[in-house]
Amino acid sequence: MNTTLSRLLTALLVAGGVAAAGLFVSGGLERFRMADRSISVKGLAEKDVESDFAIWTLNFRRAGNEFAGVQQALAGDRDKVRAFLKAQGFQDDEIEAKPLSVQDLLARDYAQGNVPFRFNGSGRIVVKSARVAEVEKAALALDPLIQAGVQLGGEGEGATGPRYQLRGFNDVKAPLLAEATKNAREQAQKFAAEAGATLGPLKSANQGVIRISGDDGQDFDDGSSRTKRLRVVSSFEYELR
């Protein structure tokens, strides 16, 4: 065999090895070592779940030149918001009214004399409920409050709608990790069989971090999505026989 032919065969063998390694990695194989008879793989699991708790903050505000007038207007708005929520079916233990706040803009150290209204007031009512569907429905039916003259919005969560939570996280955590473990083991068994080996016992495992995101395509959960997507990538190392 001449030198040119020998070099050509060597290059083909190297190229074939690189291609095979690429196939293993794309299939989830993290490391495959016959030298120490072990295989490392990653298992993926994803699941969409519904939120089980909602927190909805309704902020309302008033402004005027008379302290008593602003305070009375806020108290009236608070009663209207509470009545609206009761009409939507919420109970007293789901409704929390925060203290009203009225600020004298001219009493501040950096006050300016050209403010359109001297007093600026705000109020807040917070709905906390496990009846997620009812909260979502009520948040889409605010027209009666607006027509009644309640000025909703302002700082905080009242301007952006309810925030949805998954408080029963531990109930879905175990099945998700079990699915990732199953997925990894199936891959390990496949790779071992292709290598002419038998999969042995588990040497080490790292369950990874369960990531929660919304159903709006973002990689994080800002609370605005009622449906949560859970995703975990777990790492495992098995012996080979």
Short mmCIF file of N, CA and C in Angstrom, two decimals, residues 16-130:
data_model
loop_
_atom_site.label_atom_id
_atom_site.label_comp_id
_atom_site.label_asym_id
_atom_site.label_seq_id
_atom_site.Cartn_x
_atom_site.Cartn_y
_atom_site.Cartn_z
N GLY A 16 -15.48 9.28 9.26
CA GLY A 16 -16.57 8.42 9.69
C GLY A 16 -16.78 8.47 11.18
N GLY A 17 -15.70 8.54 11.94
CA GLY A 17 -15.82 8.63 13.40
C GLY A 17 -16.46 9.92 13.84
N VAL A 18 -16.10 11.02 13.20
CA VAL A 18 -16.69 12.32 13.53
C VAL A 18 -18.18 12.33 13.22
N ALA A 19 -18.56 11.75 12.06
CA ALA A 19 -19.97 11.70 11.70
C ALA A 19 -20.77 10.89 12.70
N ALA A 20 -20.24 9.75 13.13
CA ALA A 20 -20.94 8.91 14.12
C ALA A 20 -21.10 9.64 15.43
N ALA A 21 -20.06 10.34 15.85
CA ALA A 21 -20.14 11.11 17.10
C ALA A 21 -21.22 12.16 17.01
N GLY A 22 -21.33 12.80 15.82
CA GLY A 22 -22.37 13.81 15.64
C GLY A 22 -23.75 13.23 15.77
N LEU A 23 -23.95 12.01 15.26
CA LEU A 23 -25.25 11.37 15.39
C LEU A 23 -25.58 11.07 16.83
N PHE A 24 -24.60 10.61 17.61
CA PHE A 24 -24.82 10.32 19.02
C PHE A 24 -25.24 11.57 19.77
N VAL A 25 -24.52 12.68 19.55
CA VAL A 25 -24.80 13.91 20.28
C VAL A 25 -26.19 14.42 19.93
N SER A 26 -26.55 14.39 18.64
CA SER A 26 -27.86 14.89 18.24
C SER A 26 -28.98 14.05 18.84
N GLY A 27 -28.71 12.80 19.18
CA GLY A 27 -29.73 11.94 19.75
C GLY A 27 -29.83 12.03 21.26
N GLY A 28 -29.01 12.84 21.88
CA GLY A 28 -29.08 13.01 23.33
C GLY A 28 -27.91 12.39 24.08
N LEU A 29 -26.98 11.75 23.35
CA LEU A 29 -25.83 11.15 24.02
C LEU A 29 -24.85 12.22 24.42
N GLU A 30 -24.52 12.27 25.69
CA GLU A 30 -23.58 13.28 26.18
C GLU A 30 -22.14 12.76 26.13
N ARG A 31 -21.94 11.52 26.52
CA ARG A 31 -20.60 10.93 26.48
C ARG A 31 -20.71 9.42 26.39
N PHE A 32 -19.87 8.82 25.53
CA PHE A 32 -19.89 7.37 25.35
C PHE A 32 -18.45 6.87 25.37
N ARG A 33 -18.07 6.20 26.45
CA ARG A 33 -16.68 5.79 26.60
C ARG A 33 -16.62 4.29 26.86
N MET A 34 -16.04 3.57 25.91
CA MET A 34 -15.87 2.14 26.11
C MET A 34 -14.69 1.87 27.03
N ALA A 35 -13.76 2.85 27.13
CA ALA A 35 -12.57 2.63 27.95
C ALA A 35 -12.92 2.35 29.40
N ASP A 36 -13.79 3.18 30.00
CA ASP A 36 -14.19 2.95 31.39
C ASP A 36 -15.60 2.37 31.47
N ARG A 37 -16.10 1.90 30.31
CA ARG A 37 -17.38 1.20 30.26
C ARG A 37 -18.52 2.02 30.88
N SER A 38 -18.72 3.22 30.37
CA SER A 38 -19.80 4.07 30.88
C SER A 38 -20.41 4.86 29.75
N ILE A 39 -21.63 5.34 29.99
CA ILE A 39 -22.34 6.15 29.01
C ILE A 39 -23.10 7.25 29.75
N SER A 40 -23.04 8.48 29.23
CA SER A 40 -23.73 9.62 29.84
C SER A 40 -24.76 10.15 28.85
N VAL A 41 -25.97 10.34 29.32
CA VAL A 41 -27.05 10.81 28.46
C VAL A 41 -27.86 11.89 29.17
N LYS A 42 -28.64 12.61 28.37
CA LYS A 42 -29.55 13.63 28.90
C LYS A 42 -30.98 13.23 28.57
N GLY A 43 -31.87 13.38 29.54
CA GLY A 43 -33.28 13.10 29.33
C GLY A 43 -34.11 14.37 29.37
N LEU A 44 -34.99 14.52 28.40
CA LEU A 44 -35.83 15.71 28.29
C LEU A 44 -37.29 15.37 28.58
N ALA A 45 -37.96 16.28 29.31
CA ALA A 45 -39.40 16.12 29.55
C ALA A 45 -40.04 17.50 29.56
N GLU A 46 -41.21 17.62 28.92
CA GLU A 46 -41.97 18.87 28.87
C GLU A 46 -43.44 18.57 29.16
N LYS A 47 -44.11 19.55 29.78
CA LYS A 47 -45.52 19.36 30.11
C LYS A 47 -46.20 20.71 30.26
N ASP A 48 -47.41 20.84 29.71
CA ASP A 48 -48.22 22.04 29.88
C ASP A 48 -49.23 21.79 31.00
N VAL A 49 -49.29 22.71 31.95
CA VAL A 49 -50.21 22.57 33.08
C VAL A 49 -50.96 23.88 33.29
N GLU A 50 -52.13 23.77 33.90
CA GLU A 50 -52.95 24.93 34.19
C GLU A 50 -52.56 25.52 35.56
N SER A 51 -52.56 26.84 35.65
CA SER A 51 -52.32 27.50 36.93
C SER A 51 -53.43 27.13 37.91
N ASP A 52 -53.09 27.13 39.19
CA ASP A 52 -54.08 26.76 40.21
C ASP A 52 -54.38 27.89 41.19
N PHE A 53 -53.81 29.08 40.96
CA PHE A 53 -54.09 30.21 41.85
C PHE A 53 -53.88 31.51 41.06
N ALA A 54 -54.71 32.52 41.40
CA ALA A 54 -54.62 33.81 40.71
C ALA A 54 -54.63 34.94 41.72
N ILE A 55 -53.82 35.95 41.45
CA ILE A 55 -53.79 37.18 42.25
C ILE A 55 -54.05 38.35 41.29
N TRP A 56 -55.13 39.07 41.58
CA TRP A 56 -55.54 40.14 40.69
C TRP A 56 -55.66 41.43 41.50
N THR A 57 -54.83 42.40 41.14
CA THR A 57 -54.83 43.68 41.84
C THR A 57 -55.54 44.74 41.00
N LEU A 58 -56.58 45.34 41.56
CA LEU A 58 -57.29 46.42 40.88
C LEU A 58 -56.94 47.74 41.56
N ASN A 59 -56.18 48.57 40.87
CA ASN A 59 -55.83 49.90 41.36
C ASN A 59 -56.80 50.92 40.79
N PHE A 60 -57.16 51.90 41.60
CA PHE A 60 -58.00 53.00 41.12
C PHE A 60 -57.49 54.30 41.72
N ARG A 61 -57.76 55.41 41.06
CA ARG A 61 -57.17 56.68 41.47
C ARG A 61 -58.14 57.84 41.29
N ARG A 62 -57.87 58.90 42.03
CA ARG A 62 -58.64 60.15 41.93
C ARG A 62 -57.71 61.32 42.17
N ALA A 63 -58.07 62.48 41.64
CA ALA A 63 -57.31 63.70 41.86
C ALA A 63 -58.28 64.86 42.03
N GLY A 64 -57.87 65.86 42.80
CA GLY A 64 -58.73 67.04 43.02
C GLY A 64 -58.02 68.05 43.90
N ASN A 65 -58.69 69.15 44.15
CA ASN A 65 -58.11 70.21 44.96
C ASN A 65 -58.64 70.23 46.39
N GLU A 66 -59.56 69.31 46.71
CA GLU A 66 -60.09 69.21 48.06
C GLU A 66 -59.78 67.83 48.62
N PHE A 67 -59.15 67.79 49.77
CA PHE A 67 -58.75 66.52 50.38
C PHE A 67 -59.97 65.63 50.63
N ALA A 68 -60.99 66.20 51.26
CA ALA A 68 -62.18 65.42 51.60
C ALA A 68 -62.87 64.91 50.35
N GLY A 69 -62.90 65.71 49.30
CA GLY A 69 -63.56 65.30 48.07
C GLY A 69 -62.85 64.11 47.41
N VAL A 70 -61.51 64.13 47.41
CA VAL A 70 -60.74 63.03 46.82
C VAL A 70 -60.93 61.76 47.65
N GLN A 71 -60.90 61.93 48.96
CA GLN A 71 -61.06 60.76 49.83
C GLN A 71 -62.44 60.13 49.67
N GLN A 72 -63.46 60.96 49.60
CA GLN A 72 -64.82 60.44 49.44
C GLN A 72 -65.01 59.75 48.08
N ALA A 73 -64.39 60.33 47.05
CA ALA A 73 -64.49 59.72 45.72
C ALA A 73 -63.81 58.35 45.70
N LEU A 74 -62.67 58.24 46.37
CA LEU A 74 -61.96 56.97 46.44
C LEU A 74 -62.77 55.93 47.21
N ALA A 75 -63.39 56.36 48.30
CA ALA A 75 -64.22 55.44 49.08
C ALA A 75 -65.38 54.92 48.24
N GLY A 76 -65.97 55.82 47.43
CA GLY A 76 -67.05 55.41 46.55
C GLY A 76 -66.57 54.42 45.49
N ASP A 77 -65.37 54.67 44.94
CA ASP A 77 -64.80 53.75 43.95
C ASP A 77 -64.54 52.38 44.58
N ARG A 78 -64.06 52.39 45.81
CA ARG A 78 -63.79 51.13 46.51
C ARG A 78 -65.06 50.31 46.66
N ASP A 79 -66.15 50.98 47.00
CA ASP A 79 -67.44 50.29 47.14
C ASP A 79 -67.91 49.73 45.79
N LYS A 80 -67.67 50.49 44.72
CA LYS A 80 -68.08 50.02 43.39
C LYS A 80 -67.27 48.80 42.96
N VAL A 81 -65.98 48.83 43.23
CA VAL A 81 -65.13 47.69 42.87
C VAL A 81 -65.55 46.45 43.65
N ARG A 82 -65.77 46.65 44.94
CA ARG A 82 -66.18 45.51 45.78
C ARG A 82 -67.53 44.94 45.30
N ALA A 83 -68.47 45.82 44.98
CA ALA A 83 -69.78 45.37 44.51
C ALA A 83 -69.65 44.61 43.18
N PHE A 84 -68.77 45.10 42.31
CA PHE A 84 -68.54 44.41 41.04
C PHE A 84 -68.00 43.00 41.27
N LEU A 85 -67.04 42.89 42.18
CA LEU A 85 -66.44 41.58 42.45
C LEU A 85 -67.44 40.63 43.09
N LYS A 86 -68.28 41.15 43.97
CA LYS A 86 -69.30 40.32 44.59
C LYS A 86 -70.30 39.84 43.53
N ALA A 87 -70.63 40.70 42.59
CA ALA A 87 -71.54 40.32 41.52
C ALA A 87 -70.92 39.25 40.62
N GLN A 88 -69.61 39.22 40.57
CA GLN A 88 -68.90 38.22 39.78
C GLN A 88 -68.78 36.89 40.52
N GLY A 89 -69.25 36.87 41.77
CA GLY A 89 -69.27 35.62 42.52
C GLY A 89 -68.15 35.43 43.51
N PHE A 90 -67.32 36.44 43.73
CA PHE A 90 -66.21 36.30 44.68
C PHE A 90 -66.70 36.50 46.11
N GLN A 91 -66.13 35.74 47.03
CA GLN A 91 -66.51 35.79 48.44
C GLN A 91 -65.63 36.79 49.20
N ASP A 92 -66.07 37.12 50.41
CA ASP A 92 -65.33 38.10 51.21
C ASP A 92 -63.89 37.66 51.49
N ASP A 93 -63.69 36.35 51.68
CA ASP A 93 -62.33 35.90 51.99
C ASP A 93 -61.42 35.87 50.76
N GLU A 94 -61.98 36.19 49.59
CA GLU A 94 -61.17 36.28 48.36
C GLU A 94 -60.87 37.74 48.00
N ILE A 95 -61.48 38.68 48.73
CA ILE A 95 -61.35 40.11 48.42
C ILE A 95 -60.65 40.82 49.57
N GLU A 96 -59.57 41.50 49.26
CA GLU A 96 -58.81 42.23 50.29
C GLU A 96 -58.68 43.70 49.86
N ALA A 97 -59.27 44.60 50.65
CA ALA A 97 -59.20 46.03 50.36
C ALA A 97 -58.03 46.65 51.12
N LYS A 98 -57.16 47.34 50.41
CA LYS A 98 -56.02 48.02 51.03
C LYS A 98 -56.44 49.43 51.48
N PRO A 99 -55.72 50.01 52.45
CA PRO A 99 -56.05 51.37 52.90
C PRO A 99 -55.95 52.39 51.76
N LEU A 100 -56.83 53.36 51.78
CA LEU A 100 -56.78 54.43 50.79
C LEU A 100 -55.60 55.35 51.08
N SER A 101 -55.09 55.98 50.03
CA SER A 101 -53.95 56.88 50.18
C SER A 101 -54.24 58.18 49.43
N VAL A 102 -54.09 59.32 50.14
CA VAL A 102 -54.26 60.63 49.51
C VAL A 102 -53.01 61.46 49.80
N GLN A 103 -52.40 61.98 48.75
CA GLN A 103 -51.14 62.71 48.88
C GLN A 103 -51.34 64.18 48.51
N ASP A 104 -50.79 65.06 49.37
CA ASP A 104 -50.80 66.50 49.11
C ASP A 104 -49.55 66.83 48.30
N LEU A 105 -49.72 67.13 47.04
CA LEU A 105 -48.57 67.37 46.17
C LEU A 105 -47.82 68.65 46.53
N LEU A 106 -48.49 69.57 47.18
CA LEU A 106 -47.83 70.82 47.55
C LEU A 106 -47.09 70.72 48.88
N ALA A 107 -47.28 69.61 49.59
CA ALA A 107 -46.61 69.43 50.87
C ALA A 107 -45.26 68.74 50.74
N ARG A 108 -44.91 68.35 49.54
CA ARG A 108 -43.64 67.66 49.34
C ARG A 108 -42.49 68.67 49.28
N ASP A 109 -41.29 68.19 49.63
CA ASP A 109 -40.12 69.06 49.64
C ASP A 109 -39.81 69.62 48.26
N TYR A 110 -40.09 68.83 47.23
CA TYR A 110 -39.77 69.25 45.86
C TYR A 110 -41.03 69.68 45.11
N ALA A 111 -42.05 70.13 45.84
CA ALA A 111 -43.34 70.48 45.23
C ALA A 111 -43.21 71.66 44.29
N GLN A 112 -44.00 71.60 43.23
CA GLN A 112 -44.08 72.69 42.28
C GLN A 112 -45.48 73.30 42.33
N GLY A 113 -45.56 74.60 42.21
CA GLY A 113 -46.83 75.29 42.40
C GLY A 113 -47.78 75.21 41.22
N ASN A 114 -47.32 74.62 40.09
CA ASN A 114 -48.17 74.62 38.89
C ASN A 114 -48.85 73.27 38.65
N VAL A 115 -49.04 72.48 39.71
CA VAL A 115 -49.70 71.19 39.53
C VAL A 115 -51.18 71.43 39.24
N PRO A 116 -51.79 70.60 38.36
CA PRO A 116 -53.21 70.82 38.02
C PRO A 116 -54.15 70.50 39.19
N PHE A 117 -53.79 69.55 40.02
CA PHE A 117 -54.59 69.18 41.19
C PHE A 117 -53.66 69.04 42.40
N ARG A 118 -54.10 69.56 43.52
CA ARG A 118 -53.25 69.53 44.71
C ARG A 118 -53.20 68.14 45.32
N PHE A 119 -54.31 67.42 45.31
CA PHE A 119 -54.36 66.11 45.98
C PHE A 119 -54.47 64.97 44.95
N ASN A 120 -53.68 63.98 45.19
CA ASN A 120 -53.65 62.80 44.32
C ASN A 120 -53.88 61.57 45.19
N GLY A 121 -54.93 60.82 44.90
CA GLY A 121 -55.27 59.68 45.75
C GLY A 121 -55.35 58.37 44.98
N SER A 122 -55.18 57.27 45.70
CA SER A 122 -55.26 55.96 45.07
C SER A 122 -55.82 54.93 46.05
N GLY A 123 -56.40 53.89 45.51
CA GLY A 123 -56.91 52.79 46.31
C GLY A 123 -56.59 51.48 45.62
N ARG A 124 -56.74 50.41 46.35
CA ARG A 124 -56.38 49.11 45.79
C ARG A 124 -57.21 48.01 46.44
N ILE A 125 -57.70 47.12 45.60
CA ILE A 125 -58.37 45.91 46.08
C ILE A 125 -57.70 44.72 45.41
N VAL A 126 -57.37 43.71 46.20
CA VAL A 126 -56.66 42.54 45.69
C VAL A 126 -57.55 41.31 45.80
N VAL A 127 -57.68 40.61 44.69
CA VAL A 127 -58.42 39.35 44.66
C VAL A 127 -57.40 38.21 44.70
N LYS A 128 -57.58 37.30 45.65
CA LYS A 128 -56.72 36.12 45.74
C LYS A 128 -57.64 34.90 45.75
N SER A 129 -57.52 34.08 44.72
CA SER A 129 -58.48 32.99 44.58
C SER A 129 -57.88 31.80 43.83
N ALA A 130 -58.32 30.62 44.24
CA ALA A 130 -57.95 29.40 43.53
C ALA A 130 -58.88 29.16 42.35
#
